[in-house]
Coordinates of C-alpha atoms in Angstrom, one line a residue:
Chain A
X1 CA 52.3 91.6 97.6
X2 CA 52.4 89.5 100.4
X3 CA 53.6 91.2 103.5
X4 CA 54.7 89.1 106.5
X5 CA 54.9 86.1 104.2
X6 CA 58.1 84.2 103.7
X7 CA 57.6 83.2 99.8
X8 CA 55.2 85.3 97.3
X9 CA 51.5 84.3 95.8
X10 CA 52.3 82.9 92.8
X11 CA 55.2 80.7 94.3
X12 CA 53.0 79.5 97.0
X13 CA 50.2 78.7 94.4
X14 CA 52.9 76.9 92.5
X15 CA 53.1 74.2 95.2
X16 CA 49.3 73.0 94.4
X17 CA 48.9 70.8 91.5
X18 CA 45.8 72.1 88.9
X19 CA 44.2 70.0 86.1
X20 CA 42.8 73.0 84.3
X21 CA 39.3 71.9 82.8
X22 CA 38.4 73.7 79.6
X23 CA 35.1 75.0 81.3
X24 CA 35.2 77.3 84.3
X25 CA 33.2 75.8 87.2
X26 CA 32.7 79.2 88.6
X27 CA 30.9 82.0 86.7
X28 CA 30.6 85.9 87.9
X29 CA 28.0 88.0 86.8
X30 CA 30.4 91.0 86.8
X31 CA 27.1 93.7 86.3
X32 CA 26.2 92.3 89.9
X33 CA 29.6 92.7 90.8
X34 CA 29.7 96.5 89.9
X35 CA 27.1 97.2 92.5
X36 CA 28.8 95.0 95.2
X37 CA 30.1 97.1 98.0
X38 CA 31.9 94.8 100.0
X39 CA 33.9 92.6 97.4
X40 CA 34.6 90.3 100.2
X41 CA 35.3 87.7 97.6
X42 CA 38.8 89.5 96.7
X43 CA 40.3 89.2 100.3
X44 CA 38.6 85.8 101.5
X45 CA 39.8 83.5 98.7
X46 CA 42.1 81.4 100.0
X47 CA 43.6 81.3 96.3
X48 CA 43.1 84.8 95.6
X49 CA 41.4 84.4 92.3
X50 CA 38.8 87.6 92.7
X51 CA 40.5 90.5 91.7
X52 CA 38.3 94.3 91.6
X53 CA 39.1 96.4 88.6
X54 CA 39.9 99.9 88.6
X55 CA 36.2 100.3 87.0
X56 CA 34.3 99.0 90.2
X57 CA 34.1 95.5 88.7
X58 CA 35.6 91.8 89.2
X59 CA 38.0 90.3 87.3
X60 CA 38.8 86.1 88.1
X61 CA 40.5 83.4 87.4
X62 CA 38.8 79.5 88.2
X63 CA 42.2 78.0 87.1
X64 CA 43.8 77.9 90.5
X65 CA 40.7 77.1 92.5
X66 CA 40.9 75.2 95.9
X67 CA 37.2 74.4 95.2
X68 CA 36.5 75.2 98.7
X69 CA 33.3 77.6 98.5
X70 CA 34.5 80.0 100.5
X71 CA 33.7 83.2 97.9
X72 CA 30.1 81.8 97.2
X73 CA 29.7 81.7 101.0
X74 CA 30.4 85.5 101.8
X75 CA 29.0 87.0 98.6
X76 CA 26.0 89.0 99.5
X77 CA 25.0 89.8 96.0
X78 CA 22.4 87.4 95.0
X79 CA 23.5 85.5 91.7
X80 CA 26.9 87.3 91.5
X81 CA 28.7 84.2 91.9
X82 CA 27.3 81.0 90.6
X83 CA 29.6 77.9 91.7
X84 CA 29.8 74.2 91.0
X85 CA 32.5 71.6 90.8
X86 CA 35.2 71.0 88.0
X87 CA 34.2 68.5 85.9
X88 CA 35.3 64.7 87.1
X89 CA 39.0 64.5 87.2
X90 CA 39.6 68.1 86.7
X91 CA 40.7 71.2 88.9
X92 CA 42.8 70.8 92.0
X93 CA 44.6 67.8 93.5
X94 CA 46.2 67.2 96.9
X95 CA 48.6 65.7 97.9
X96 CA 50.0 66.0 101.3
X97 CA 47.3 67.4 103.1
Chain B
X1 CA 26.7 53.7 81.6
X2 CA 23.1 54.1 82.6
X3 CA 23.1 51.4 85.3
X4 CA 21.5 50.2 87.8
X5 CA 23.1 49.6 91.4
X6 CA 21.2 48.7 94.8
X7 CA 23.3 51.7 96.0
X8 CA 25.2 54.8 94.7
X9 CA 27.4 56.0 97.0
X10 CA 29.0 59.8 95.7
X11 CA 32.0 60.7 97.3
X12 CA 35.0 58.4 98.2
X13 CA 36.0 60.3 101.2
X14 CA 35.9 58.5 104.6
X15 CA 32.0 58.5 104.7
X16 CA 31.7 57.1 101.5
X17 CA 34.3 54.7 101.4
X18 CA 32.5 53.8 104.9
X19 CA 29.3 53.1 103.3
X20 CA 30.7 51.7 100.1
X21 CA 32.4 48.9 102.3
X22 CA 29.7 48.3 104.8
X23 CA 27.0 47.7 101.7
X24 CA 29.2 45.5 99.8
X25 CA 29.9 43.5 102.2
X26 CA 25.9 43.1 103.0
X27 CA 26.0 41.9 99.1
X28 CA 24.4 44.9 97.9
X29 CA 25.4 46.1 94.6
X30 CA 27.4 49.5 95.2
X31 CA 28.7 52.6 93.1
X32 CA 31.3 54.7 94.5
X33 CA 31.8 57.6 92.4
X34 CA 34.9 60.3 92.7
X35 CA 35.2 63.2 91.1
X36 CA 38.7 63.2 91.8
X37 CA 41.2 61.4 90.0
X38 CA 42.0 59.5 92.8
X39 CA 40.3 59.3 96.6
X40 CA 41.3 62.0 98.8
X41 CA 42.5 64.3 96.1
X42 CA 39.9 67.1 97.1
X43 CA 40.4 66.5 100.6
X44 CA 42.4 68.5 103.0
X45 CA 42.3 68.3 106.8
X46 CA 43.2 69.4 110.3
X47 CA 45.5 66.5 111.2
X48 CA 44.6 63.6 113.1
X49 CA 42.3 60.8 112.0
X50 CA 41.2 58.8 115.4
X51 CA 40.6 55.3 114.2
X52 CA 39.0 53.3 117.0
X53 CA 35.4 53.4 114.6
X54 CA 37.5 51.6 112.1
X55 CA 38.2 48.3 114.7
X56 CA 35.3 46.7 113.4
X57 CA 35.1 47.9 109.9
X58 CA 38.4 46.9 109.1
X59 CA 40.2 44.7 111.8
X60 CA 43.9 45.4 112.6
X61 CA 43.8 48.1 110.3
X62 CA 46.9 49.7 112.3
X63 CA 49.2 47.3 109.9
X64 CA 48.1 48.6 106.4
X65 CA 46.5 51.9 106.7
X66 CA 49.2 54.6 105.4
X67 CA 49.4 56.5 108.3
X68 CA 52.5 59.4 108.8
X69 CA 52.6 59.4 112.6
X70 CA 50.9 58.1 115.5
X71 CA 50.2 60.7 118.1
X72 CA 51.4 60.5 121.6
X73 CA 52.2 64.1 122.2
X74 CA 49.0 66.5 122.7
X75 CA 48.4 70.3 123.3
X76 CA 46.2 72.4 123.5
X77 CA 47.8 75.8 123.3
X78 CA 46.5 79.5 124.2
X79 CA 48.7 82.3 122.5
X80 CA 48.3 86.2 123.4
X81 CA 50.8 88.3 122.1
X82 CA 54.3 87.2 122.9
X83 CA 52.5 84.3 124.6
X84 CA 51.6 81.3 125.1
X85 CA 50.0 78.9 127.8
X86 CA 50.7 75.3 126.8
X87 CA 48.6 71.8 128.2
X88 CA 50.7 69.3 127.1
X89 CA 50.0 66.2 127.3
X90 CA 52.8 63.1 126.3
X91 CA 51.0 59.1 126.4
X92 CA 53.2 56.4 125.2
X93 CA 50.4 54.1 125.1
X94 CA 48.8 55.6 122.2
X95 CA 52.5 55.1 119.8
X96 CA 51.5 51.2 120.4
X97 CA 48.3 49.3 119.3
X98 CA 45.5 49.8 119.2
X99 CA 46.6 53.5 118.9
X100 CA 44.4 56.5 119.4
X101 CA 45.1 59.2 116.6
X102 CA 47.2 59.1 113.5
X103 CA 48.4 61.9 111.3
X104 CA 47.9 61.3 107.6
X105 CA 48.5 62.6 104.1
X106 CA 44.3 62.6 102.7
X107 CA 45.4 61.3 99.3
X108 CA 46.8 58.5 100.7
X109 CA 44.3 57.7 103.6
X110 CA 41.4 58.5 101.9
X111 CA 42.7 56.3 98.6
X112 CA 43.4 53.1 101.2
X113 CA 39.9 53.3 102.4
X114 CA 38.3 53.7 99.3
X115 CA 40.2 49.9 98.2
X116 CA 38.8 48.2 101.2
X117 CA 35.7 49.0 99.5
X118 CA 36.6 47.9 96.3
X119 CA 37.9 44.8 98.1
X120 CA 34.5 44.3 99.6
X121 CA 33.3 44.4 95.7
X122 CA 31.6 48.6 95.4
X123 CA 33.2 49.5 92.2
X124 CA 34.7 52.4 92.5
X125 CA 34.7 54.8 89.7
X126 CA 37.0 58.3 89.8
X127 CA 37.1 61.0 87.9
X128 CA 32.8 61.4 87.0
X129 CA 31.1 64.2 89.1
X130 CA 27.5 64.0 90.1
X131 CA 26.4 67.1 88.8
X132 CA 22.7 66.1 89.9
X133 CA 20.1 63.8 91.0
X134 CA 17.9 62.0 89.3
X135 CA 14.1 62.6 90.9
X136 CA 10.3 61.4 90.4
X137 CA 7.3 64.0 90.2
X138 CA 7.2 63.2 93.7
X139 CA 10.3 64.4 94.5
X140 CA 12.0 60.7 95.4
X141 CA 15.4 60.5 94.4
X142 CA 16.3 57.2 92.0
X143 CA 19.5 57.5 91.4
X144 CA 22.5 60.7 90.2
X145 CA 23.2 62.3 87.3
X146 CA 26.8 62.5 86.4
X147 CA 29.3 64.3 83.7
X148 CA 30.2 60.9 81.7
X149 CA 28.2 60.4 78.5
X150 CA 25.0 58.7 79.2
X151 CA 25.7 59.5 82.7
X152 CA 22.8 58.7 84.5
X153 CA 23.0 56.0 87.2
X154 CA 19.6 54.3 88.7
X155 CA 19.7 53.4 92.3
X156 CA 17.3 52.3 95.2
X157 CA 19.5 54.5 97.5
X158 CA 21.8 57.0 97.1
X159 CA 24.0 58.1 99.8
X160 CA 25.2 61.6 99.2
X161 CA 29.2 62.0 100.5
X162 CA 29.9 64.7 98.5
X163 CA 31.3 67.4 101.6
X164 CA 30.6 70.0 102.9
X165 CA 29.1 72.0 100.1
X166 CA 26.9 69.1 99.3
X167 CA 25.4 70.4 96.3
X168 CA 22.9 67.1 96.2
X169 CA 21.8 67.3 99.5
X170 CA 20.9 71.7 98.9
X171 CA 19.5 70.2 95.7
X172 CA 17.3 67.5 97.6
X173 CA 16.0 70.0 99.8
X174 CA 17.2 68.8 102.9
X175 CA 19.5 72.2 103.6
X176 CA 16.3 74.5 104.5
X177 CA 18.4 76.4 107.4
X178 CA 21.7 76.2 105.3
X179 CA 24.1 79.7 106.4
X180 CA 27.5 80.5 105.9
X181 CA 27.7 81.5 109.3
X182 CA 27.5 77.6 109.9
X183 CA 31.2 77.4 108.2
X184 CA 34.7 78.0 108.9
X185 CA 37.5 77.7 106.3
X186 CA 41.0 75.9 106.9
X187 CA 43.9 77.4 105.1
X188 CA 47.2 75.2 105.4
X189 CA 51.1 75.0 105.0
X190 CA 52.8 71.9 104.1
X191 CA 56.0 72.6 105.5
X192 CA 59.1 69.9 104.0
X193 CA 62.0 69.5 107.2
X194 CA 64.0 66.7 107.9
X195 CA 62.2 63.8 109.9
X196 CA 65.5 63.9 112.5
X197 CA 64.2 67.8 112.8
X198 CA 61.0 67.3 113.4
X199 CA 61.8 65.0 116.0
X200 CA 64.1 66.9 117.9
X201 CA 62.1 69.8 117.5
X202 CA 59.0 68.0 118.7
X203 CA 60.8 65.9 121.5
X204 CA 59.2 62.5 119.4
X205 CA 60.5 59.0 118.8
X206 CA 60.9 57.6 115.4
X207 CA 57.0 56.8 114.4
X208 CA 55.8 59.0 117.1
X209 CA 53.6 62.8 116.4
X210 CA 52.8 65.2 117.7
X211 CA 49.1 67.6 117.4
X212 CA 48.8 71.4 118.8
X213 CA 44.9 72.7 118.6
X214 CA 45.7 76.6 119.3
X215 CA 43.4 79.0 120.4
X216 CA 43.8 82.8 120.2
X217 CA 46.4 82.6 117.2
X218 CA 43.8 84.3 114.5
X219 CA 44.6 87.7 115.0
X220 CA 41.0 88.1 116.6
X221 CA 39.3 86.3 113.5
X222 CA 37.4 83.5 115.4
X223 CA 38.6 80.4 114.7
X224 CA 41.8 78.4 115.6
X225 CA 45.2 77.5 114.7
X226 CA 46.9 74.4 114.6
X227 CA 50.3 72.1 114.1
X228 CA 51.0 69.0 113.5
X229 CA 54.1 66.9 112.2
X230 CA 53.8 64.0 109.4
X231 CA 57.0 61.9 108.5
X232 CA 59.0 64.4 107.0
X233 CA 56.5 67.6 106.9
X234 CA 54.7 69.5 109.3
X235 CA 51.7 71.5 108.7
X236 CA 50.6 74.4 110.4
X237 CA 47.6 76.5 109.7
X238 CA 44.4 78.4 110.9
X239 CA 40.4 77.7 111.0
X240 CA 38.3 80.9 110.7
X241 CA 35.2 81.7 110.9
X242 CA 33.9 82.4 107.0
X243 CA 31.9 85.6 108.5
X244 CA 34.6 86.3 110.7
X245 CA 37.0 86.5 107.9
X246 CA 34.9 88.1 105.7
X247 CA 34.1 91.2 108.0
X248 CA 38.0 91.1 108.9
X249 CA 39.2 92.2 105.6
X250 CA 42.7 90.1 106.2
X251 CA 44.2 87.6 103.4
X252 CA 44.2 84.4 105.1
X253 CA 48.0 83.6 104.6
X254 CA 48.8 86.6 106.3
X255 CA 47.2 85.3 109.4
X256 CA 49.2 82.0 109.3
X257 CA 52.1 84.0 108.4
X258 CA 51.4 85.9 111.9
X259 CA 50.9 82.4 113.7
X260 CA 54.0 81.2 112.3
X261 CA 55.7 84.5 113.5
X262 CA 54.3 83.5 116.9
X263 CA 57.5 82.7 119.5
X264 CA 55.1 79.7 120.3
X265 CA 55.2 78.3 116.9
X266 CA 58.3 79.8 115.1
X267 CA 60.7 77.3 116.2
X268 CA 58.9 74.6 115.0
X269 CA 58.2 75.6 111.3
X270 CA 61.6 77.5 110.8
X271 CA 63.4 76.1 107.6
X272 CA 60.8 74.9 106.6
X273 CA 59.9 74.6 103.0
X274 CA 56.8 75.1 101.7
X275 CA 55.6 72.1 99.6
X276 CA 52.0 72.3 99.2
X277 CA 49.5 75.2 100.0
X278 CA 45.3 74.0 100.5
X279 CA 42.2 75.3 101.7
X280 CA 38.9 73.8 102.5
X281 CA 36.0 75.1 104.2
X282 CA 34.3 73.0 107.2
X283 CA 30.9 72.4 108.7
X284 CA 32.1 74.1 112.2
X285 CA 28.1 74.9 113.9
X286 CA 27.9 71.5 115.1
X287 CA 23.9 70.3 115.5
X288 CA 22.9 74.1 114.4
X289 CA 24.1 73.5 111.4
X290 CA 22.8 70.2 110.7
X291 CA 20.6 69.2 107.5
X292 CA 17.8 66.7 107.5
X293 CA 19.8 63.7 106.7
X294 CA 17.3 61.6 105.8
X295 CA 14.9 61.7 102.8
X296 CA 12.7 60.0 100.3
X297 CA 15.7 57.4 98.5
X298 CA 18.6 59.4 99.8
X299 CA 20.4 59.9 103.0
X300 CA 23.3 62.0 103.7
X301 CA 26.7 61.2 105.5
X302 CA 30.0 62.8 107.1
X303 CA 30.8 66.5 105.9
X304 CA 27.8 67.2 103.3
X305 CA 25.7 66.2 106.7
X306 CA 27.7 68.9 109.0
X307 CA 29.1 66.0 110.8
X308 CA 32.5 67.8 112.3
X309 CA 33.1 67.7 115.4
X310 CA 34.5 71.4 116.8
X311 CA 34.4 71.6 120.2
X312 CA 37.9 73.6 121.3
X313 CA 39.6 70.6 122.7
X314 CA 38.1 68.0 120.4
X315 CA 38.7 68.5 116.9
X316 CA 37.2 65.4 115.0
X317 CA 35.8 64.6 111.4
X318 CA 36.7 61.9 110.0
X319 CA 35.7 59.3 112.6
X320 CA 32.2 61.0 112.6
X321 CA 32.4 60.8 108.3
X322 CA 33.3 56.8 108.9
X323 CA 30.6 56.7 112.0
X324 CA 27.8 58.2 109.9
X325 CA 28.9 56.3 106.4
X326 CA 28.4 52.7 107.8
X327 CA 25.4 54.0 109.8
X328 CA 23.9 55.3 106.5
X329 CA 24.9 52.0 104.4
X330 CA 23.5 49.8 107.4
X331 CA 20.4 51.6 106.8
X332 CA 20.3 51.2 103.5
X333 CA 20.5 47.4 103.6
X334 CA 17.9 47.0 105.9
X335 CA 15.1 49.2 103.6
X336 CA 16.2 47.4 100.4
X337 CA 15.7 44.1 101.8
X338 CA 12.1 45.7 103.8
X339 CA 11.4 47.1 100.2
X340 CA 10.9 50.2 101.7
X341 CA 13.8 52.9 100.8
X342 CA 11.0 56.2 101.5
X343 CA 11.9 58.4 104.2
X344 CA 10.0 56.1 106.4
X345 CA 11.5 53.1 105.5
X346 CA 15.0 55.4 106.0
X347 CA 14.6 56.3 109.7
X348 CA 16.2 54.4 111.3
X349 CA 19.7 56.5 110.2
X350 CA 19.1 58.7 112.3
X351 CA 18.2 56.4 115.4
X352 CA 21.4 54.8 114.7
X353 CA 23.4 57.7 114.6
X354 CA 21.5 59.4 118.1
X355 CA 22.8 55.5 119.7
X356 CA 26.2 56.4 119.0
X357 CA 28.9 59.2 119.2
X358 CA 28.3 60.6 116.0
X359 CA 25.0 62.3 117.2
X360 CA 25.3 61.8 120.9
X361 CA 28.9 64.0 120.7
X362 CA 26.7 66.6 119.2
X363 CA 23.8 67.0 121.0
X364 CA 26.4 67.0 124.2
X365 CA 28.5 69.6 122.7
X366 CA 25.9 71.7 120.7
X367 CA 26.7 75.2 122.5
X368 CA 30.1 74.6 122.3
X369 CA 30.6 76.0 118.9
X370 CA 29.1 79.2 119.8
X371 CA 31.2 79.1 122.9
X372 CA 34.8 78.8 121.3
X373 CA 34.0 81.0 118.3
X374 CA 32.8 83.6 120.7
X375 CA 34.6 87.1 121.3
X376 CA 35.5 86.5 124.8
X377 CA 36.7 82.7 123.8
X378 CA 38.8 84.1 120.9
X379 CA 40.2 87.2 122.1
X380 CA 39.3 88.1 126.1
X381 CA 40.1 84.5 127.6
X382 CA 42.9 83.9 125.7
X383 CA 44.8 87.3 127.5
X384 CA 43.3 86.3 130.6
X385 CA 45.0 83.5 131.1
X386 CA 48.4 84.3 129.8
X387 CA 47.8 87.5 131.7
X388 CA 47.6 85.6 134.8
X389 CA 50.2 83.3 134.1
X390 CA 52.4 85.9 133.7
X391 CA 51.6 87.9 137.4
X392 CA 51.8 84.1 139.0
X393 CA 55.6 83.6 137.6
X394 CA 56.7 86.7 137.7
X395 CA 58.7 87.5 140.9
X396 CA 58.2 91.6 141.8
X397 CA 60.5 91.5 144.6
X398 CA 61.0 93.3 146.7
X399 CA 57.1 93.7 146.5
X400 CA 55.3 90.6 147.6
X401 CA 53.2 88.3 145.8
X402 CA 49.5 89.3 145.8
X403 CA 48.1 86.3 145.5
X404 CA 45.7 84.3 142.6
X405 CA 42.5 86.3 143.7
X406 CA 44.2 89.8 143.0
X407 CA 45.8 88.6 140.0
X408 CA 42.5 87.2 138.8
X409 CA 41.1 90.8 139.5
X410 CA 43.4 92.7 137.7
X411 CA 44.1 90.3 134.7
X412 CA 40.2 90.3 134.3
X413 CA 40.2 93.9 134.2
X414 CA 42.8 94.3 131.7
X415 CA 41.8 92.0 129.5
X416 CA 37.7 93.0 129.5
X417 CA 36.6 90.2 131.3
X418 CA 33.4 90.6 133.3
X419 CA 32.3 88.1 135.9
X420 CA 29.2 87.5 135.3
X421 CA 29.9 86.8 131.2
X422 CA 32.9 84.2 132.7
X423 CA 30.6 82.8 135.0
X424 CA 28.1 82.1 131.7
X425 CA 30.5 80.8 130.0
X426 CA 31.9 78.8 132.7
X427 CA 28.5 77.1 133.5
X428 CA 28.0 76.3 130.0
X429 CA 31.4 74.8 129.1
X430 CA 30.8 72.7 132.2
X431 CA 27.7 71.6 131.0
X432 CA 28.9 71.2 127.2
X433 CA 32.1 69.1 128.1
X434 CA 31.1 68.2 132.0

């Protein structure tokens, strides 16, 4: 999955620690996504949490978010992506960095 | 809670701690709200915190801030394929007081900053996110909304530290010229290796560090690569340009895991284990991407006020985060006691910012930005000059040496530089860092 990498996605996610709130801080308005031609969201996520479906749209996951902004940043389809932060206490904590 | 405080402070980062500590200590009544369980959890950085803002603020600090290592070994490194052109530069007198840059873990910097605060009496409240701010018809800000029940808190200021994607300053109106192309995003390894490693690796002493700025290590996404060692880890990772990446189609781990791959680099990270992976994006455009950081009951400090400093050689943020944060609560003490916390009564942030580094270092350095995250910075310069290291130390016998002004000719044709674009470029680095 991860060519030229010495440990895979998921084990390299695994080093982060994730409070998981109940509601997702990020929401995608997948119909926008359909028309999206770019999908730059899938490849610039530092997490990798934009996946595209085989039926043109986007599939993700806010569990394992870095909360960094990058995807809301490069996506050039008004409204697909709306983005806020975790409620307090919740979503992804640091440690050594 | 539905309070009232003279000041709300939102973000315990190294701005808001800042502010939190300067406005307590005035005897101003101070919130410092986290949304983090703890200070510094959301943070993630490039390295090196220089402290000398912090002499004042908190005296001798050098014997209770948790720092990992004090820096006395410095490069700046340019990598082309196969290689690399090293500055290095080794002081002892910053590994003894009054130091000059520390490496440090966020969560525990970021955590000790925010309890000098507390010491100074702000209370400091984690784990609440202001999801808003609380405004009058006329659009002056009174105070933040927040995700506790009854969550509203009243202020006479509020000093938005919330970072770079400063959601209360967009919301305040203050981000009119806001663009992604204003923002790079730093993807990082924590790397776990012995602390006897690292310091035969790295050539250190016992509390001693070490801090590479790289250029030319992004596989042509502009941007920047970087190393440094903590106690017992080292991180390495890459800045690029959000566009940059965008239009580049590459995974950012596969670019660090070609700078790691880099001869350069690979024998300092190798063995090591990977402990914790982070990302964070950064206000990289310098005063171009500045917002208005003063308005009607609210001014705005470090990150959320594009306060980073990224000028190729100089790679600063937290300083100017801790700068602008006591600057902002300084300011906020003197228009509660005037009576006047307007805009008007809130100018003078922004004199006291322009009298000090934290907006003098960017109006100096505002092309250089552009400069280093320019094609010919990231990709053209960078083989130029390992090109022409490599005709200066290689020996062609039996032909004889040319000389430096053939070698200059032929390494700036091979590697597409033109001389009129180097002299631009020359005469505005020289007048950006002259």
């Amino acid at each position: 999955m991860n060519p030229g990498s010495d440990i895979g996605f998921e084990d390299r996610m695994a080093t982060v620690e994730f409070r998981v709130a109940d509601r997702p801080h990020i929401t995608v308005d997948r119909e926008v996504c359909r028309s999206c031609t770019t999908k730059a969201c899938v490849h610039v996520c530092p997490a990798g949490l934009f996946v595209p479906t085989a039926d043109g749209g986007i599939l993700f996951n806010y569990e394992q978010c870095f909360e960094c902004g990058t995807c809301y940043m490069v996506c050039n389809e008004a409204g697909a992506i709306t983005w806020s932060y975790p409620e307090g206490g919740q979503g992804v904590v640091m440690r050594r960095s | 809670m539905a309070e009232r405080f003279d000041v709300v402070v939102v973000g315990a980062g190294p701005a808001g701690s800042a502010a939190a500590l300067v406005a307590a200590r005035s005897g101003l009544s101070v919130l410092l709200l986290e949304r983090g369980p703890f200070p510094g959890a959301k943070n993630m950085f490039g390295g090196v915190v220089y402290c000398r803002i912090l002499d004042t603020l908190v005296p001798n600090w050098w014997t209770e801030a948790p720092v990992q290592r004090w820096v006395t070994r410095r490069q700046t490194m340019v990598l082309a394929d196969g290689q690399a052109l090293t500055v290095d530069f080794r002081n002892q007198n910053w590994g003894s007081e009054p130091y000059n840059g520390a490496t440090a873990y966020r969560a525990e910097f970021d955590a000790w900053l925010a309890s000098k605060a507390e010491e100074a009496g702000a209370t400091l409240v984690c784990s609440t996110t202001a999801t808003g701010l609380l405004t009058s018809e006329s659009g002056r800000v009174h105070g933040v909304r927040t995700d506790r029940p009854d969550g509203e808190v009243e202020a006479s200021v509020v000093i938005a530290c919330d970072g770079v994607n400063s959601f209360l300053a967009k919301e305040a109106g203050l981000y009119p010229n806001w663009s992604a192309d204003h923002y790079t995003v730093g993807v990082k390894e924590v790397l776990a290796l012995p602390s006897a490693a690292i310091e035969e690796r790295c050539g250190l002493g016992g509390d001693e560090g070490m801090d590479i700025e790289i250029l030319g290590g992004t596989g042509g996404v502009p941007g920047g690569g970087f190393f440094y060692t903590n106690r017992d880890t080292v991180a390495v990772g890459v800045v690029l340009s959000v566009a940059g990446l965008r239009d580049s189609g590459r995974r950012p781990e596969e670019i660090i895991a070609d700078l790691k791959a880099h001869p350069a680099i690979a024998p300092l990270v190798r063995g090591g284990e990977l402990v914790e992976f982070t990302a964070h994006t950064i206000p990289e455009a310098g005063l171009a991407g500045m917002p208005r950081t003063v308005g009607d009951g609210i001014l705005v400090a470090g990150d959320a006020a594009h306060l980073c400093l990224a000028a190729g050689i100089w790679l600063e943020g937290v300083n100017f985060a801790i700068g602008s944060g006591a600057f902002a609560a300084e300011t906020a003490v003197e228009a509660i006691r005037a009576g006047d916390t307007s805009a008007r009564g809130l100018a003078g942030y922004r004199r006291r910012m322009a009298n000090s580094f934290v907006l003098a270092d960017h109006k100096k350095l505002r092309h250089a930005p552009h400069l280093i995250l320019g094609e010919r910075a990231q990709t053209r310069y960078p083989r130029l000059i390992c090109q022409l290291a490599e005709q200066v130390f290689t020996i062609t016998n039996p032909d004889p040496k040319l000389g430096v002004r053939r070698w200059a000719r032929r390494a700036m044709r091979d590697s597409g530089v033109r001389l009129h674009e180097l002299a631009k470029d020359a005469w505005t680095g020289w007048r950006s860092f002259g």
